[in-house]
Amino acid sequence: MDTMPHYFVKHFTDEDGLPQNSVKGIVPDKNGFLWLATENGLSRFDGNYFFNFGSDNVPGLKSSRMARIYPSDTAIAVETDIKEILTVTESRVKQVGKVLPGYKYQQYLDTKDDFYPIRGWPDDYAVHFATMRPIVIPDATESYFAVNRDTISFMESGKEAYRIIHSQLDLLRLFVCGNRLFYLNRDGRICGWNKDRQVKVSLSGDLLSDSAFGKCRMELFWNLAAHQVFIYTDGNCYLLQREADGNIHSTMVLRDFDLHTAYINSIYYDQVNNRVFLGSSTKGLYVCTRQQFTAYKSEASEAEVFYAQAPFPGNAVVTASGLAFDQQGRYSRLPLSFGRKNPLEKYTLARDKEGRYWGRDGFLLICISPDFSRVLCKIQLPYLITQVYVDVDGNLWVGGKYPGLYYIKMADPARGLQFLPAAINDVNYIQEEQTPGILWVGTGRGMYRVHLPSGRTDTIKGLETANIRSIYIPKQGETWITTYNRGVFLYRNERLAALPLDRQRYMTSTHCIMEDDQGYFWLTTNKGLFSVRRQDALDFADGKQDDLFYYYFGRDQGFNTNEFNGGCEPCALKYEDGDISLPSLDGLVQFTPAAVRMEMPDKGIFIDWVERDLKLTEAGERIELPNNFKTFRLHVSSPYFGDPRNLYFYYCLEEEDRRGEKIWLPVNSDRTIALSSLPSGNYRICIRKLKGFGRDQYMEKVIVISVAKAFYEKGWFRLAVLITLICLVILLYKIRIRRIQEQNKQLEIKVFNRTRKLQETMAILQESDEQVRKQSLMHKHLLTAITHDIKTPLRFLLRVNKDEPGTLQTDEVKMVTYESLYRMHHLVDNLIHYMRTTFHTGEFSNEIVGLFPLVEEKMAIFRPLSDSKGIQLVSYIPPEMTVAVNKLLLAVVLHNLLDNAVKYTSRGSVEITAEGGTAGVIIHISDTGTGMPPAVMEWINHPGNDGSWHSHSTGIGLVLVKELLLVINARLLASPRTGGGTILSLRLRGKD
């Protein structure tokens, strides 16, 4: 059986992110990253991703072609093909020019007298230059070995300290280990020097047992930058380390890997995690990890499916098929396994205290001898058997597809198989609690607790529909349950608690829980093996910690397949010395838990790059973002070369001044955190990962993001907005006031217009009322005139012509008749003029009227009457006198005034005079009559009388005159005449 270590090899090329497939150097930094020098840039490897540096992202760098890595003690120093120097400090790359202080001797100047510093072994250029110039082998900052043919000079601070002479010197067999110079002879012996004195060096370790060592087929590989020296034989690689006594110890680090076929020119060995990194000149990077698990199989077939297993004498295990394996993987086929058909089905196998094995075959319960050579008995059951279990007391329990349990008390085997009427069926797993009398039974639909021997069955709430895969009870009151599709549960203190699933949810279907001696659970699934600390799981169930760290092992750890098997009893087996054996779909996986090293993701968290709106920006602890950014991404990394499923990143985003409950979100599988636009302010991105087992084993990194305020959020803008708002309010207020004023004006105009219309209407109504009043007055005047001025003459005429025809003379009758008719004619004429003026609505136009002709015309009308009464009519009006007035209206006024004067005068005279001036013309009509009554005179002289009827008036004439005076803009004054009579003065205004 091959017990030598095996390795899982993972190959990375430019398709996986390497900048180029030629790796010239490999060196780790203090943070745990691995740095690779290639011909297209310097690459930082974190175990999964390559972060590349070249002329496109290193300011000032002109060439991306890396030539060598210096063995610097303070920082990683890399030189390009054009002598540019890059340094790596705190995992950050920067260019420092073309000179590296303290290491000038390592720089190759390519001059005639220059020496050539080696890059490590192999170095083809060293062999070429060795015939022409000295070859430099670095030792420390200011010291080195200069090799020139058979002479080795130790140079310190530019001076030769001592010299070593070695005949037939093969340059490629020299190396420095622990600051001492050594030489590998062709026969495999190693010699060293204490300054210039040669000393014997003994070699120990794994190399001595290599057959190639005896045949002297060895080759040196020397990683100068990492200070590691390797010897390569036929497919095997050994690390050389100088011990305290000065001797060299060899340790195998790689097996069965042809370095020449892969063109390997650089090797780095991670001693802590047994991992080898191989840099190829043409094929990229190989990562070789030692596998910690072994899957044992027989040679019966390429694939062997295992389920139930039981202890077997000789510190071995036996399967139901009769195949036994010891802890070294050696197997043996037991007698019953040679038959054409195995007597037992492979899903259940129990060993009693007598060493006998119990299993099933359909409805048959079968007992096998301790040496697995023969069948001891077969017992028929009434149902299909599923699981067989032997409790602490050695009693055998049998469960099946139908209700109830069967058991055999080994203390009283004569009683045979007995039945316990428990309310359970479809049994998947049986486990006894440490408390006597309690049996836990898992079924295809629920978990039950059976009290013996009554058979009373308790149903575990919360698992009524669960498909139970296994049960583990480490102590009383603590029951662990695995299920199909629902994960792992802990039942304790009558309370059921579910453990969290892993991020990939592989633990949804967990087959088995097996505890090792260090307090760790090992959990098998269809997608690999998990380990979790039991105390962590208890603390999580009690609410003492928020997360649970699971360590994942995959197929690269030595399994033939990631699919472990369950649905069997027992689901796993633990040796007496603590080793564990797990059944899988392809072999039995056996391991020593204490020897398995779990590589914890305990390195720091780093931000590789920041991208804003698809443009890369410099990453730092504080990132400034503009207000209008659209997208923001940052890439998270942490050096981890184990299974990437053990490295989980979570992040939360919170405002700096608002610290509430954090909501942790998983980082994407590509390890980028993407954010869209954020409001202005300061934020904290907290990035977290679990770094191992234990409570609160978190590692966090905080990035502060400051989103600039938009212009509209700044103080000056807000002040401007405030001022603008105030101005706007004032403006709106003024506009509102102006609008109200305009509305008021409009309202005033409307009110004015309506008032004007109302006034016009009122005026019209008043005018109409005045017209009505005047009509009424006119009617009254007409009635009075008719009653007084017409009716009396008519009555007189009737009496004269009828009653007294002989009393009066004919001439007198004619005279009386004439006078009456004249009066009636004059009255009717006045009435007609009165009605014309009353109903006239137009304007009366003025004209230049000769006053003398008009007065003569009117006097001519009244002369017959005046002559008959003996009245002399005299006019003293100058012929040239004129007046601007309406002639018709003035004629009516003069006519009525002359009529009034003649009427009330008898045997006298009526004189008409006129006087003119700047104020106008005054016409005086003077009579010698009886005189006008004072009341009538007062009525005439009062300017407020507009023609209203007066009780003392004797006719319509004066009323008509009074109304016409307003039209012709004149005034009439009455005064008594000295000696009797009346003077009427008509005052006409002059031209305007």
Coordinates of C-alpha atoms in Angstrom, one line a residue, residues 388 444 563:
V388 CA -29.9 -2.6 13.4
G444 CA -38.2 9.4 7.3
E563 CA -19.8 12.8 -2.1

